[in-house]
CSV table of C-alpha atoms in Angstrom, one decimal:
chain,number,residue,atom,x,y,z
A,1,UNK,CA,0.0,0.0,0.0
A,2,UNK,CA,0.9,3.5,-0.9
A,3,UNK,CA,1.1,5.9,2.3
A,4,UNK,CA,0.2,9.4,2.0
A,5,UNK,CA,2.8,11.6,1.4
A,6,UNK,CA,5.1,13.3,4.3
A,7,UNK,CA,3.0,16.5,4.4
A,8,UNK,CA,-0.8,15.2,4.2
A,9,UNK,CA,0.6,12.3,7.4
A,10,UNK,CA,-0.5,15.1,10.6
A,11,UNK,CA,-3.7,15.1,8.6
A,12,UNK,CA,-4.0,11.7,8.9
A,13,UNK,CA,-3.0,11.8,12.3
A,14,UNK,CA,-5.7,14.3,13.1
A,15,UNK,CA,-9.0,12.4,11.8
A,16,UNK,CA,-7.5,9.1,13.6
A,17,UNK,CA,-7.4,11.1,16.7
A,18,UNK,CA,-10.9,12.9,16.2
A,19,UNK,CA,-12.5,9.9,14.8
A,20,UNK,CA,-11.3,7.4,18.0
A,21,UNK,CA,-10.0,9.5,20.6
A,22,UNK,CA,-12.9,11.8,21.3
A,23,UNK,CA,-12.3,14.0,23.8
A,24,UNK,CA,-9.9,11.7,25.4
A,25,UNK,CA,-7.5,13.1,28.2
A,26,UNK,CA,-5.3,10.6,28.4
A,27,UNK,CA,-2.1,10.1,26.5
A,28,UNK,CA,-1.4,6.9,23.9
A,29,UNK,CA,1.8,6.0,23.1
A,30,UNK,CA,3.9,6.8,20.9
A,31,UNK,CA,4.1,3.3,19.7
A,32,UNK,CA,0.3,2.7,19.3
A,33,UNK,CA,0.2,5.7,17.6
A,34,UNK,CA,3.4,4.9,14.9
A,35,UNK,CA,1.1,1.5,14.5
A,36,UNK,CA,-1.7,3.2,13.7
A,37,UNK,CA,-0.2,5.0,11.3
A,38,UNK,CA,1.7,2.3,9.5
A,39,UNK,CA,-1.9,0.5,8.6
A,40,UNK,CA,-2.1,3.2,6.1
A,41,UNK,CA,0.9,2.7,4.4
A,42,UNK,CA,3.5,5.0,6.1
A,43,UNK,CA,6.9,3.7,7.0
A,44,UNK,CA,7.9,3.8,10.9
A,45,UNK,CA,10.3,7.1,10.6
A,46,UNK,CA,7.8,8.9,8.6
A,47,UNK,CA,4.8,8.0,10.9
A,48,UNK,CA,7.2,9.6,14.0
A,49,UNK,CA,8.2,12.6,11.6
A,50,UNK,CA,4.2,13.3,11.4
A,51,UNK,CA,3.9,12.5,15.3
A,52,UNK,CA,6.8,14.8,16.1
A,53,UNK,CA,5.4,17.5,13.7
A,54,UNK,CA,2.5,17.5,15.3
A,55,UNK,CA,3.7,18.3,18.9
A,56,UNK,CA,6.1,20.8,17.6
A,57,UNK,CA,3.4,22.7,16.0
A,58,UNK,CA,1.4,22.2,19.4
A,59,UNK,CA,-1.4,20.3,18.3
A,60,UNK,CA,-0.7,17.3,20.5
A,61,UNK,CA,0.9,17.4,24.0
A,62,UNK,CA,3.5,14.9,24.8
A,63,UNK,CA,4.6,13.1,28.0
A,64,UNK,CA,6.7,10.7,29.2
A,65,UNK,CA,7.1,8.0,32.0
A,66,UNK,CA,10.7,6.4,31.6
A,67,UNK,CA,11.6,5.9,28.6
A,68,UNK,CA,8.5,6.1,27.0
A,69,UNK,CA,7.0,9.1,25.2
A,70,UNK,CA,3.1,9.4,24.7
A,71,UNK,CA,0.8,11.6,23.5
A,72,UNK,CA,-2.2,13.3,24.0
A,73,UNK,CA,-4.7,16.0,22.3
A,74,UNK,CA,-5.2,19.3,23.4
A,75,UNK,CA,-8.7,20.9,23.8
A,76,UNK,CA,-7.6,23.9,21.4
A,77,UNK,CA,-6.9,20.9,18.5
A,78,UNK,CA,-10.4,18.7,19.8
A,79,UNK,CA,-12.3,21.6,19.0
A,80,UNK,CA,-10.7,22.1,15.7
A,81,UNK,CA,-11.0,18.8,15.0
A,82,UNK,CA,-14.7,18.8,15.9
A,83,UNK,CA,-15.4,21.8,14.0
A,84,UNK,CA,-14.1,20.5,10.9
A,85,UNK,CA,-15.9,17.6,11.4
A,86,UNK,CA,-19.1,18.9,12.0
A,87,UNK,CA,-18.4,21.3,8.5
A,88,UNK,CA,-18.6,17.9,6.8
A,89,UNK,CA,-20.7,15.7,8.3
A,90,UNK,CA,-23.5,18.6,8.0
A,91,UNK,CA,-22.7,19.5,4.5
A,92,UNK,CA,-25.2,18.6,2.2
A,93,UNK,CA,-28.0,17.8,4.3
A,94,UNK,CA,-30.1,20.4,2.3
A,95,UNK,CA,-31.8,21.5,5.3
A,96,UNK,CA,-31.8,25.3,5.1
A,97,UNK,CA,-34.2,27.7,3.3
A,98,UNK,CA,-32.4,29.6,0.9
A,99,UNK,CA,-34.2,34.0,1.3
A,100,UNK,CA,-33.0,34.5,-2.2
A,101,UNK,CA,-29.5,36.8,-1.6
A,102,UNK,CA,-26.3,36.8,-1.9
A,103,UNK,CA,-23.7,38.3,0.2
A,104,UNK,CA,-21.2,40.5,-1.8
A,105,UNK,CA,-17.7,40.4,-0.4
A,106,UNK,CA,-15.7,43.2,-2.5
A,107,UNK,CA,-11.9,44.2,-1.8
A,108,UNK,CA,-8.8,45.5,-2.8
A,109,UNK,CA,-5.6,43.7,-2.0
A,110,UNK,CA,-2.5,46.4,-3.3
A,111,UNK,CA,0.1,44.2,-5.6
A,112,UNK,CA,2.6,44.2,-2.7
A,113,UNK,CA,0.5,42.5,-0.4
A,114,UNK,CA,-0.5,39.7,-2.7
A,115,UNK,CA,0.4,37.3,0.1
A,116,UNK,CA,-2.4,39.0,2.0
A,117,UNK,CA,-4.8,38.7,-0.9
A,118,UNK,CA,-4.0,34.7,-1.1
A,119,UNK,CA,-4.5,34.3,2.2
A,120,UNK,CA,-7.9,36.4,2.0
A,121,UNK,CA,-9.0,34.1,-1.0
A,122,UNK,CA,-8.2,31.0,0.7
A,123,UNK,CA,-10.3,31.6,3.9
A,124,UNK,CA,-13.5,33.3,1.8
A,125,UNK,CA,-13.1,29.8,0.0
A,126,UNK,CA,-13.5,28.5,4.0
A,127,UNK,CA,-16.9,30.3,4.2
A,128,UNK,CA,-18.3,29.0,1.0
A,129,UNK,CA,-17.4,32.2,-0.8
A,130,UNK,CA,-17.0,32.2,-4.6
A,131,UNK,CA,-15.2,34.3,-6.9
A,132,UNK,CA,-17.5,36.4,-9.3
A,133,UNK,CA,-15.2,38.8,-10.8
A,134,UNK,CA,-11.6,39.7,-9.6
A,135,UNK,CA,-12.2,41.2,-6.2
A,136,UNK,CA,-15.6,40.5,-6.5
A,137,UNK,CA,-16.6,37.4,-4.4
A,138,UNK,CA,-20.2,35.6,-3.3
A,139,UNK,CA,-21.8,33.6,-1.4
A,140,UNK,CA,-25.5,32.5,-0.9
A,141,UNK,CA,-25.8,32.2,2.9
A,142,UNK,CA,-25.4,35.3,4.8
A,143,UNK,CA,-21.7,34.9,6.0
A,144,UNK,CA,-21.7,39.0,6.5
A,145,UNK,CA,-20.2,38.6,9.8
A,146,UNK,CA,-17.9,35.9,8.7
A,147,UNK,CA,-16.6,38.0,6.0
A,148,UNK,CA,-16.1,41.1,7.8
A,149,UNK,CA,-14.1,39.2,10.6
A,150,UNK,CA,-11.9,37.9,7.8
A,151,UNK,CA,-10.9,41.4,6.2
A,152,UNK,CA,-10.5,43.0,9.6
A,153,UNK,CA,-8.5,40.4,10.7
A,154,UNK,CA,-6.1,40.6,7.8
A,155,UNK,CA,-6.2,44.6,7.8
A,156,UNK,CA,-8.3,45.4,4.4
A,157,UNK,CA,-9.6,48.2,4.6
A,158,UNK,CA,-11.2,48.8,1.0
A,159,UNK,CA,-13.4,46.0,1.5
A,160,UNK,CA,-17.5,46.3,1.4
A,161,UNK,CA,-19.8,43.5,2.4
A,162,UNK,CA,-23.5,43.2,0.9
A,163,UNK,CA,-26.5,41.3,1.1
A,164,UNK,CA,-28.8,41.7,-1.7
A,165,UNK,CA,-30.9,39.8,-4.2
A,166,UNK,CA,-30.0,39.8,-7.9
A,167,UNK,CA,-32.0,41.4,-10.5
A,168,UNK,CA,-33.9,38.9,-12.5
A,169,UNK,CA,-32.9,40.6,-15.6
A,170,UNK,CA,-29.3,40.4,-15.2
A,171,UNK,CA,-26.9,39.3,-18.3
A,172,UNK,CA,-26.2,35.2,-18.1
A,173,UNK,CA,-23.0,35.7,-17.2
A,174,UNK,CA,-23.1,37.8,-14.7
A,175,UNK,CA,-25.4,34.9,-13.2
A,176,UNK,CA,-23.7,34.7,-9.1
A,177,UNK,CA,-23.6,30.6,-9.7
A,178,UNK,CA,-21.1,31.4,-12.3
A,179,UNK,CA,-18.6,31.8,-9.6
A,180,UNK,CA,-18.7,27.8,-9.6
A,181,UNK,CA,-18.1,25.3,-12.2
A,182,UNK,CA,-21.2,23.3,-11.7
A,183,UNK,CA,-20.1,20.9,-15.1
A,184,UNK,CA,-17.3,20.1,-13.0
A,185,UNK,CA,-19.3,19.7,-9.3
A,186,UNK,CA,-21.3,17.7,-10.8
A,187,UNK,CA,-18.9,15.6,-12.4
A,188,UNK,CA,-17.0,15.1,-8.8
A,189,UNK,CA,-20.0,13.7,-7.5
A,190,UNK,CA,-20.4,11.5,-9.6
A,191,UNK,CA,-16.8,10.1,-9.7
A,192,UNK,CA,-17.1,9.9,-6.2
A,193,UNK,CA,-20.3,7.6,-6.3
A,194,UNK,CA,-18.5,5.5,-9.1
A,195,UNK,CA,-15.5,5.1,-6.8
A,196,UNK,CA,-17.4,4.1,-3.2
A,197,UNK,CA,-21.1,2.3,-4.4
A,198,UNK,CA,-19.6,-0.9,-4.4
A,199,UNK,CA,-17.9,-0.2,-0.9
A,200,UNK,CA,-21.2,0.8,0.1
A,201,UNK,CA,-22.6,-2.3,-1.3
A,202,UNK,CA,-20.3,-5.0,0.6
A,203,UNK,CA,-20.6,-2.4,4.4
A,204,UNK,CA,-24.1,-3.1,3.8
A,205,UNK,CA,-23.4,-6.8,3.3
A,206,UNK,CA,-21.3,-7.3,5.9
A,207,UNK,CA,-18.3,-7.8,4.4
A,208,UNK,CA,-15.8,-5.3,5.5
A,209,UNK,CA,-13.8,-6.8,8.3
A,210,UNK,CA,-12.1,-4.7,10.7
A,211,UNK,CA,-8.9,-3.4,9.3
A,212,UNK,CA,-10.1,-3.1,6.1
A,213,UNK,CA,-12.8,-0.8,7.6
A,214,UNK,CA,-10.4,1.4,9.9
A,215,UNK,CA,-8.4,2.0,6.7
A,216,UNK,CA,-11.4,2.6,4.1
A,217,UNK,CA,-13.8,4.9,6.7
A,218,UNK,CA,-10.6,6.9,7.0
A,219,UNK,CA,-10.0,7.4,3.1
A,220,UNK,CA,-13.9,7.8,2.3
A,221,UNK,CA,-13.8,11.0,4.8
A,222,UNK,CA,-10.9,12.3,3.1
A,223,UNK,CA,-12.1,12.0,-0.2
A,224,UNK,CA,-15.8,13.8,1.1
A,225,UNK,CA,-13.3,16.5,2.6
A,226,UNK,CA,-12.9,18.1,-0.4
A,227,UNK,CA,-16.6,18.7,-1.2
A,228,UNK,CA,-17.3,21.8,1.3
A,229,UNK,CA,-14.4,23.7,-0.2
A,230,UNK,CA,-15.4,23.0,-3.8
A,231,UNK,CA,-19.2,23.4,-3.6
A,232,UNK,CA,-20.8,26.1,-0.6
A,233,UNK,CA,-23.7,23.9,0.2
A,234,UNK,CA,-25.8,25.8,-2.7
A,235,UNK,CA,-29.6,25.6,-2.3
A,236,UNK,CA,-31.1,23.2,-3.9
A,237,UNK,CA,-33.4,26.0,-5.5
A,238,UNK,CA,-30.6,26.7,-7.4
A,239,UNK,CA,-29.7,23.5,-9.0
A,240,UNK,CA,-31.3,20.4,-11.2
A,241,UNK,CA,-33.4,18.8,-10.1
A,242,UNK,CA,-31.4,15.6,-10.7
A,243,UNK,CA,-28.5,16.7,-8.9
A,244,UNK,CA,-26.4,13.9,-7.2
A,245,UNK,CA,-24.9,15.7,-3.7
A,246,UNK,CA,-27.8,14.6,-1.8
A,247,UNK,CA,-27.2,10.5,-2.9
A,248,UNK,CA,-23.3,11.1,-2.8
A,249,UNK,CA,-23.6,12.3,0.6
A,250,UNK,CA,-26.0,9.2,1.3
A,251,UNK,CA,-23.3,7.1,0.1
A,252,UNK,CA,-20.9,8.6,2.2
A,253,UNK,CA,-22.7,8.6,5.5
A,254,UNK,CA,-23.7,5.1,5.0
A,255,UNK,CA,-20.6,4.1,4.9
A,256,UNK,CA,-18.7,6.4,7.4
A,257,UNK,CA,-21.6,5.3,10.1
A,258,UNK,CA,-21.7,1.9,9.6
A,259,UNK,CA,-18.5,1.1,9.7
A,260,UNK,CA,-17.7,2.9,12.9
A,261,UNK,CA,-17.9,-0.4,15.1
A,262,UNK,CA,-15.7,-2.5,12.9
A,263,UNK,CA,-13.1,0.0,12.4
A,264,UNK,CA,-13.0,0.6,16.0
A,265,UNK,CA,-12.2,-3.2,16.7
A,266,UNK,CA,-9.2,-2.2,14.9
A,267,UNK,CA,-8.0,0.7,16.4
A,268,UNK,CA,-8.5,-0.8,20.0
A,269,UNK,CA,-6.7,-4.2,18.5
A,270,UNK,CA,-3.6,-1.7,17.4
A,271,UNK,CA,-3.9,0.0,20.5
A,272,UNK,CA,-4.0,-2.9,22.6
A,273,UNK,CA,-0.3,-4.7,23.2
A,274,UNK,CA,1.0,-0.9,23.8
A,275,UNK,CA,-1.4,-0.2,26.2
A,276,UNK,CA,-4.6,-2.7,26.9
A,277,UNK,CA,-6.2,-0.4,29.8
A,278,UNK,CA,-6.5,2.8,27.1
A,279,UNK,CA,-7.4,0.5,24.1
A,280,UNK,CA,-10.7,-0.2,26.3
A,281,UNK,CA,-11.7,3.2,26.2
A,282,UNK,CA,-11.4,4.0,22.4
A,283,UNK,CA,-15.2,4.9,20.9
A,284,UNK,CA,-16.6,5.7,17.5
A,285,UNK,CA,-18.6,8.4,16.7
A,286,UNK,CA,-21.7,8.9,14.0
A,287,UNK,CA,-21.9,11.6,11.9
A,288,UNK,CA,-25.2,12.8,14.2
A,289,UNK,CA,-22.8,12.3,17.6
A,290,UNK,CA,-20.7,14.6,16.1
A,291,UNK,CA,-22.8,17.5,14.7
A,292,UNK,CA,-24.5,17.5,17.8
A,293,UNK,CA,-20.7,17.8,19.4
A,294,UNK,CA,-18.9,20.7,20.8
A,295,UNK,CA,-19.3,24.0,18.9
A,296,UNK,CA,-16.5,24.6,16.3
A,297,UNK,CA,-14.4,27.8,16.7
A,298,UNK,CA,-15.8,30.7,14.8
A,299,UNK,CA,-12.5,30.5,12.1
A,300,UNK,CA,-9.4,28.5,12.2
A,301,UNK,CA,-6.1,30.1,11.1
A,302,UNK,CA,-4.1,28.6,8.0
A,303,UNK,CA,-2.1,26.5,10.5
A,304,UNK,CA,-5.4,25.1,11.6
A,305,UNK,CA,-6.5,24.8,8.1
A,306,UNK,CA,-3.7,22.4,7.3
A,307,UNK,CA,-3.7,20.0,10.7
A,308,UNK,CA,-7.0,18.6,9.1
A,309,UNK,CA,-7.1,19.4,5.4
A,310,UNK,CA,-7.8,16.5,3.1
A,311,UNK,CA,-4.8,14.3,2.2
A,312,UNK,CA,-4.3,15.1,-1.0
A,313,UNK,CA,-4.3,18.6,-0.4
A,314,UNK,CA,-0.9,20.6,-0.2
């Protein structure tokens, strides 16, 4: 098997942790934790590289008895973790009533601070923003406040935030939805309903033993990880009706949910001959345990951004 590469491994590291270890105080060891690692393909230096990045950036705490080093997760880092996991697990569920606006994020990022301006783009992406026009960027739930937090944080000044409906006679393309490829949404849904139907097929079955299951729920939540950042959760008034988020999130939640027991036989059995008394206390959760979980922070920074990104993300 093929392990993710060096950079996407504290990623890993985080949705093991935030998928197994909720809200766990104590520390596992650094051994367990190397193991668990390895079952997704990662050598045993490169699995401590990702362990020892982690603590250095702070987003596990470490301790040791003897000669043995352990770690554990901060409550700053479960409640990132739980926010991002709430993002995903609620995306999709087409529950909200769209009022028919937009919010208008406009700005102007001077040349020398085009480090500034990437930065802005990446977190208005965060919030389900789309960009319109250069400068010009949209999104169809009221993330006013969100917005303005963002270009106060970073220091724009020459910025103005709107909420407003658009005229019905407005040229095609200056259409708000144009700010997303939909062509290509769509497409990504589908692929990803080609790629897990048959997974979802044999969960259903039955025939998904454990550490195929720890492994698999693991990369099927990566995969749906890059679905809030692509697509901002756009009402359903908006699109046809025959579009496929609503049966690819199905898929996804089907199989996330149901193989929580089996792939948590697995991470107690990796667990175990380190440390049998804390593989005991290991639990799944559902996706409705964790969106009605702690309250996610308002908006991570970048650093945050990257501890549970989606593996194939830079």
């Amino acid at each position: 098997m093929t392990g993710p590469a060096p950079q996407h491994s504290q990623r890993l590291l985080g949705t093991l942790l935030g998928d197994y270890w909720f809200w766990r105080r104590e520390h596992l060891p650094s051994a367990a934790l190397v193991d668990l690692l390895r079952e997704f393909g990662l050598t045993e230096p490169a699995a401590r590289a990702a362990i020892q990045r982690a603590a250095a950036r702070h987003l596990v705490t470490t301790s040791k008895s003897g000669r043995r080093t352990a770690y554990g997760v901060p409550d700053r880092t479960h409640r990132l973790i739980i926010g991002h996991l709430r993002r995903l697990l609620e995306f999709g569920a087409e529950d909200r009533e769209w009022d028919g606006r937009w919010t208008f994020a406009m700005f102007s990022v001077p040349e020398p601070q085009r480090e500034d301006r990437r930065t802005l783009r990446g977190r208005l992406r965060w919030l389900g923003f789309g960009p319109l026009y250069d400068g010009v960027w949209v999104s169809p739930w009221d993330r006013t406040a969100d917005a303005l937090q963002v270009l106060g944080a970073l220091g724009v000044d020459t910025a103005t935030v709107a909420r407003a409906e658009v005229s019905a006679d407005v040229p095609a393309a200056g259409n708000p939805l144009r700010a997303w490829d939909l062509d290509e949404l769509r497409q990504s849904y589908v692929d990803f309903l080609d790629r897990w139907s048959g997974l979802r097929k044999r969960v259903a079955a039955g025939e998904v033993g454990p550490a195929e299951a720890l492994v698999v729920r693991t990369r099927v939540m990566t995969e749906w990880r890059a679905f809030p950042d692509a697509d901002p959760d756009l009402p359903g008034e908006l699109l046809p009706a025959d579009w496929p988020r609503a049966t690819a999130r199905r898929c996804f939640l089907d199989i996330y949910d149901t193989l929580g027991p089996v792939a948590e036989q697995r991470f107690r059995q990796i667990v175990a001959p380190h440390a049998p008394e804390l593989a005991e206390l290991a639990a799944h959760r559902t996706g409705g345990d964790i969106t009605r979980g702690a309250e996610p922070e308002a908006f991570p920074a970048d650093d945050d951004l990257a501890w549970t990104g989606p593996l194939g993300e830079p």
